[in-house]
PDB file of C-alpha atoms in Angstrom:
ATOM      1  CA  UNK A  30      71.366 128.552  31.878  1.00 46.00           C
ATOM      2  CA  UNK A  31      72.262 125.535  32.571  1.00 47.00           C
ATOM      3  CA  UNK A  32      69.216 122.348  32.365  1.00 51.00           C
ATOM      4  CA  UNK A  33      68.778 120.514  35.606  1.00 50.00           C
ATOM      5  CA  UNK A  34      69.242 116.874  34.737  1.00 60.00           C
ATOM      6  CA  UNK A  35      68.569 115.140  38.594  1.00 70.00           C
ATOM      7  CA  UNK A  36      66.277 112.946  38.237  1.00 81.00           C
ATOM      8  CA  UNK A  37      63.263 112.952  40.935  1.00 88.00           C
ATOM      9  CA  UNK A  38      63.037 109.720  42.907  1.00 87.00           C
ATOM     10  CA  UNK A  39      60.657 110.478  44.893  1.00 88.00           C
ATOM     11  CA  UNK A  40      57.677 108.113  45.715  1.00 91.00           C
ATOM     12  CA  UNK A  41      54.445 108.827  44.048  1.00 93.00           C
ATOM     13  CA  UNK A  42      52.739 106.777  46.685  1.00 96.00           C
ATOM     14  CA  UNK A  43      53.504 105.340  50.335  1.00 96.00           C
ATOM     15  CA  UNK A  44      52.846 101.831  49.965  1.00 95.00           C
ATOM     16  CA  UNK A  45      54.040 100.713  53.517  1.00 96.00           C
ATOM     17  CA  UNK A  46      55.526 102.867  56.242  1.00 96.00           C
ATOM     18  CA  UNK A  47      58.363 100.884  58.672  1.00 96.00           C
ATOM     19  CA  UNK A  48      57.930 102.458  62.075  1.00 97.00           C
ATOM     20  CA  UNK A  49      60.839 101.793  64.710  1.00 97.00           C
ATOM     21  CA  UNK A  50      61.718 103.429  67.879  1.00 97.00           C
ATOM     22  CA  UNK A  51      65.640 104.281  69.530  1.00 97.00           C
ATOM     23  CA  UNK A  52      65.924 103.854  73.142  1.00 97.00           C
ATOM     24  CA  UNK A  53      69.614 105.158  74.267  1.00 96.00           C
ATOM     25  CA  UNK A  54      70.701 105.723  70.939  1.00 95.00           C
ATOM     26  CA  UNK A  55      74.131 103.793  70.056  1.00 94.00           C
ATOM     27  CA  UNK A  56      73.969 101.635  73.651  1.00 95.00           C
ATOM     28  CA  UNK A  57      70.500 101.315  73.880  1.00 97.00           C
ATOM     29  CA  UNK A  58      67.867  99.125  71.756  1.00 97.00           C
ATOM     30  CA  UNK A  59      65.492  99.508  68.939  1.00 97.00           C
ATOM     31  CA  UNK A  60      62.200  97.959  68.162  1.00 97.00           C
ATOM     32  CA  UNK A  61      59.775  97.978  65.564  1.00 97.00           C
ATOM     33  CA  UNK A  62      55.906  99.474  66.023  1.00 97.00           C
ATOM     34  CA  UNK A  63      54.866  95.610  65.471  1.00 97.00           C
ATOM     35  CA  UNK A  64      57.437  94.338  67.890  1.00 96.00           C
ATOM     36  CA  UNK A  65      59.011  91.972  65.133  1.00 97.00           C
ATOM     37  CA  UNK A  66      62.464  93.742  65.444  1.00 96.00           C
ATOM     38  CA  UNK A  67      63.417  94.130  69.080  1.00 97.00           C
ATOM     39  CA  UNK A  68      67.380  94.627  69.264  1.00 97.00           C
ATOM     40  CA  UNK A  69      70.398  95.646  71.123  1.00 98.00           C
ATOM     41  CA  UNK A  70      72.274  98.690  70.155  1.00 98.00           C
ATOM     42  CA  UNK A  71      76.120  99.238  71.290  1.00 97.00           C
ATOM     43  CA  UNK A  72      79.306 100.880  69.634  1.00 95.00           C
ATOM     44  CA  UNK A  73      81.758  99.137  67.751  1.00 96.00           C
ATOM     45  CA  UNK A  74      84.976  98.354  69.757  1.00 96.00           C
ATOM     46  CA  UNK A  75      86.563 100.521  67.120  1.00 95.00           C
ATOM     47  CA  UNK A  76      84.025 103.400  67.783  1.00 94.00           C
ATOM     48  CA  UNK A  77      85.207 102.608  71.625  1.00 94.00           C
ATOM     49  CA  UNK A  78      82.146 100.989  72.824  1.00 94.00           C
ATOM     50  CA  UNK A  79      81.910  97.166  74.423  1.00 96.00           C
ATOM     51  CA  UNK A  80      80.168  95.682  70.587  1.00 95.00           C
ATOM     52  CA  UNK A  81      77.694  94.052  72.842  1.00 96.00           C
ATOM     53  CA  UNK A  82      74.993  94.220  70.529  1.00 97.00           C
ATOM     54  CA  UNK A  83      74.124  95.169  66.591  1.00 97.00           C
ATOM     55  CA  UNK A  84      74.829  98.632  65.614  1.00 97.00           C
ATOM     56  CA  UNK A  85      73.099 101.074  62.986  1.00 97.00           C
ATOM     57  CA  UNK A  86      75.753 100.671  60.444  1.00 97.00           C
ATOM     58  CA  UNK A  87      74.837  97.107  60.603  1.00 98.00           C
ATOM     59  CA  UNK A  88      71.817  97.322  60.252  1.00 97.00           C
ATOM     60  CA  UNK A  89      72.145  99.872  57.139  1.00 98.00           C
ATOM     61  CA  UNK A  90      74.196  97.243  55.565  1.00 98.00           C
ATOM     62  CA  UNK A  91      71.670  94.653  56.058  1.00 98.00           C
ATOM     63  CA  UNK A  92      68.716  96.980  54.833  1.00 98.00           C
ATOM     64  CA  UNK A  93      70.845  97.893  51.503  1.00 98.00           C
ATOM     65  CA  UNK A  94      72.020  94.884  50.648  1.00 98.00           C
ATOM     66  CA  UNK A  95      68.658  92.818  50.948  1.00 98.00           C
ATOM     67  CA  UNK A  96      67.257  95.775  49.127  1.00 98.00           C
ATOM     68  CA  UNK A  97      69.498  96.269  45.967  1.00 98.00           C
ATOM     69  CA  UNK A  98      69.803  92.195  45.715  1.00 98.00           C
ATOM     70  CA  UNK A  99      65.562  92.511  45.475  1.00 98.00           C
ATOM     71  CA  UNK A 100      65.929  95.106  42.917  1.00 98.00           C
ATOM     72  CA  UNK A 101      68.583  92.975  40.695  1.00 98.00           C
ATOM     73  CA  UNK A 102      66.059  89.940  41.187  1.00 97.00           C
ATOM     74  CA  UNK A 103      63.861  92.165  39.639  1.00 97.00           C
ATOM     75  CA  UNK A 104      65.548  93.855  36.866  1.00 98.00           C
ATOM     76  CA  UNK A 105      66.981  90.265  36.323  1.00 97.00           C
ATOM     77  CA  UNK A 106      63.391  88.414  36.107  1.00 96.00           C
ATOM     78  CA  UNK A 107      61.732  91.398  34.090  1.00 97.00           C
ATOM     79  CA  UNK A 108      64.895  90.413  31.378  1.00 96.00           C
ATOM     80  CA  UNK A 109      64.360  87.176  31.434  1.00 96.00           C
ATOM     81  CA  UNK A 110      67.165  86.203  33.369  1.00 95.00           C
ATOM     82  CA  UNK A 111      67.188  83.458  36.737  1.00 90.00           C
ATOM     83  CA  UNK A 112      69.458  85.309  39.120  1.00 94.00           C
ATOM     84  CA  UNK A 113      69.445  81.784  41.300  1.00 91.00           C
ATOM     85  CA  UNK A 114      72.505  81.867  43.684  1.00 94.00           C
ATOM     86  CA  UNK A 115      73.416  85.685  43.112  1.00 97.00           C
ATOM     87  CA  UNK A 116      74.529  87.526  46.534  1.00 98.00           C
ATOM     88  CA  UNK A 117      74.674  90.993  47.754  1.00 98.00           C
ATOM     89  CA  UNK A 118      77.071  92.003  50.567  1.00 98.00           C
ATOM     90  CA  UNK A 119      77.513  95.640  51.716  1.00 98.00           C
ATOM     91  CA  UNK A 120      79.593  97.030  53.893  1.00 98.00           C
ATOM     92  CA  UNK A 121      78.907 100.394  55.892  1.00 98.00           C
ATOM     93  CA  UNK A 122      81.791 102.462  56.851  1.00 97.00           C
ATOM     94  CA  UNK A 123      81.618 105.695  59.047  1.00 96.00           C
ATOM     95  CA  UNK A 124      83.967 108.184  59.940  1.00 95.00           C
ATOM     96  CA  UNK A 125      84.389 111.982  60.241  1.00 95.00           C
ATOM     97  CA  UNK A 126      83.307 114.400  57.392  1.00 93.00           C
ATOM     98  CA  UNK A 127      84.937 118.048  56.470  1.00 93.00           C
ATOM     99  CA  UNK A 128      81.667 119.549  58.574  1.00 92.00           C
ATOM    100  CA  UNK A 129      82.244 118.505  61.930  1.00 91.00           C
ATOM    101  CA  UNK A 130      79.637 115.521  61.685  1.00 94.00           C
ATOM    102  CA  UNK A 131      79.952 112.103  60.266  1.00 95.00           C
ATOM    103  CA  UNK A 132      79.331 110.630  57.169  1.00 95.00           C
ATOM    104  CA  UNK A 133      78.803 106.867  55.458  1.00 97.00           C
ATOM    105  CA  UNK A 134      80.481 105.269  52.416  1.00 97.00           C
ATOM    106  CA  UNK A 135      78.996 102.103  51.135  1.00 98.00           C
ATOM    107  CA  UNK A 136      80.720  99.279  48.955  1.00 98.00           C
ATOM    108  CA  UNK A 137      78.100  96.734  47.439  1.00 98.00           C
ATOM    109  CA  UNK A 138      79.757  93.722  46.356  1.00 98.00           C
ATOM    110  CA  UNK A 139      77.657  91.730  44.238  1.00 98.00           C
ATOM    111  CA  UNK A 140      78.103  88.042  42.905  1.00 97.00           C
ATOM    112  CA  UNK A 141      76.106  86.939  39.607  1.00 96.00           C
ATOM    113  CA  UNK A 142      77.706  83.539  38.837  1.00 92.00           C
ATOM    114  CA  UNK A 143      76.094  82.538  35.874  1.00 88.00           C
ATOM    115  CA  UNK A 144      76.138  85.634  34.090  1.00 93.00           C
ATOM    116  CA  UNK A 145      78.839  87.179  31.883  1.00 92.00           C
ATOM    117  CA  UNK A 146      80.520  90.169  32.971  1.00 94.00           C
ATOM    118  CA  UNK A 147      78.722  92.456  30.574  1.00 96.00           C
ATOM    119  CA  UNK A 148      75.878  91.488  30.751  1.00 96.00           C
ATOM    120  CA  UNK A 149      75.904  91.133  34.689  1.00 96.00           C
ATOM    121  CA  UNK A 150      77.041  95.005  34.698  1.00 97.00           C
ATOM    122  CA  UNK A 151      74.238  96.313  32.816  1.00 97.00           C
ATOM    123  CA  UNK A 152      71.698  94.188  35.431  1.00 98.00           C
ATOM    124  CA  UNK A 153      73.811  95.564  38.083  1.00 98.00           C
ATOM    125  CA  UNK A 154      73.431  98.934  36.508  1.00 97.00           C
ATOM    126  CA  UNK A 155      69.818  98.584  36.158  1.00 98.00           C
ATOM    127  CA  UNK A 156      69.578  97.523  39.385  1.00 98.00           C
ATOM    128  CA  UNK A 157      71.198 100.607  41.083  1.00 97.00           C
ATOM    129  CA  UNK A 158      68.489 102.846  39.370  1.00 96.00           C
ATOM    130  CA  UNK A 159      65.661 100.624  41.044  1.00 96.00           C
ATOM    131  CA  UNK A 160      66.950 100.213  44.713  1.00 98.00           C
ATOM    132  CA  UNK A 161      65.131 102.433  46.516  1.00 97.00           C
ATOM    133  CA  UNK A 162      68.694 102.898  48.902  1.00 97.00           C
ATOM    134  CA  UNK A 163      70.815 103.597  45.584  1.00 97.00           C
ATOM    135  CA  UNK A 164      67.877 106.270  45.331  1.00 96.00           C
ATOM    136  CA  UNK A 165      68.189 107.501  48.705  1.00 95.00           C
ATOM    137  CA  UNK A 166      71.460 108.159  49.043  1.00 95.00           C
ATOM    138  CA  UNK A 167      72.910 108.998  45.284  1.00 94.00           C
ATOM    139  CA  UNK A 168      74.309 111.793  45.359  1.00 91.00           C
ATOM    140  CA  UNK A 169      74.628 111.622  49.229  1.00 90.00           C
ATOM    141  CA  UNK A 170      77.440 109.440  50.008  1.00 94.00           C
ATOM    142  CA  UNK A 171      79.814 107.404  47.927  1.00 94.00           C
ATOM    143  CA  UNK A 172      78.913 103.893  46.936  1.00 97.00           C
ATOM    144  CA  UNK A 173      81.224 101.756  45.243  1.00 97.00           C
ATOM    145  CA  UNK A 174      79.432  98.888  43.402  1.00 97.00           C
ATOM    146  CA  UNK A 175      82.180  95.696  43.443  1.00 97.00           C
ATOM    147  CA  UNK A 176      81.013  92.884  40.604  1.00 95.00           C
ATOM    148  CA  UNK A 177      82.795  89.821  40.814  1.00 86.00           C
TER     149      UNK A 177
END
């Protein structure tokens, strides 16, 4: 029989809890419990909607890159290393899957200027293991990891 090797990331402990709220779903708005996010929600053009607002792929993008660029910060300090002037971008695509429902494919491109190549791919590496979105969705959608 055959050993399970996935490795459990789930949290031991909650240490904060983000609480927001969908009114209208795609052409609507969305705002936080603490009302510190309060935006407008509207389909891409390309989805066939007016773009008259943010949308949730947007938003995913902007959670998951501020989120892995935090973890390679860390896994970057923790090895000594001053990740000054290092980006994240990510971009969020969506489309149809085989199941009659839609699915997400992430590319993280990641600049570490002052790094070489190796050693910026193991941080990157490292880093991927951290995120708490590279955790999430492993396994779940493709992400391609970009380091230039």
């Amino acid at each position: 029989m055959a050993e399970d090797t996935a490795v459990d990331t789930r949290p031991t402990k909650i240490m904060y809890v983000a609480e927001a709220t969908a009114h209208g779903g795609r052409d609507g708005h969305v705002t936080s419990q603490d009302g510190r996010l309060q935006l407008k929600v509207a389909m891409p053009p390309e989805l066939g909607g007016d773009g008259n607002g943010t949308n949730p792929e947007q938003l995913f993008a902007a959670g998951y890159s501020s989120c892995f660029h935090n973890a390679l910060i860390l896994v970057g300090n923790r090895a000594g290393y001053d990740l000054t002037g290092s980006t994240v971008a990510a971009k969020v695509g969506i489309g149809p899957n085989r199941h009659r429902g839609y699915g997400l494919a992430v590319a993280l491109s990641i600049s570490l200027p002052v790094l070489d190549p190796q050693l910026a791919a193991e941080l990157v590496d490292a880093a991927h293991e951290v995120c708490p979105y590279s955790n999430a969705t492993r396994g779940n959608i493709e992400v391609t990891i970009l380091l230039g």
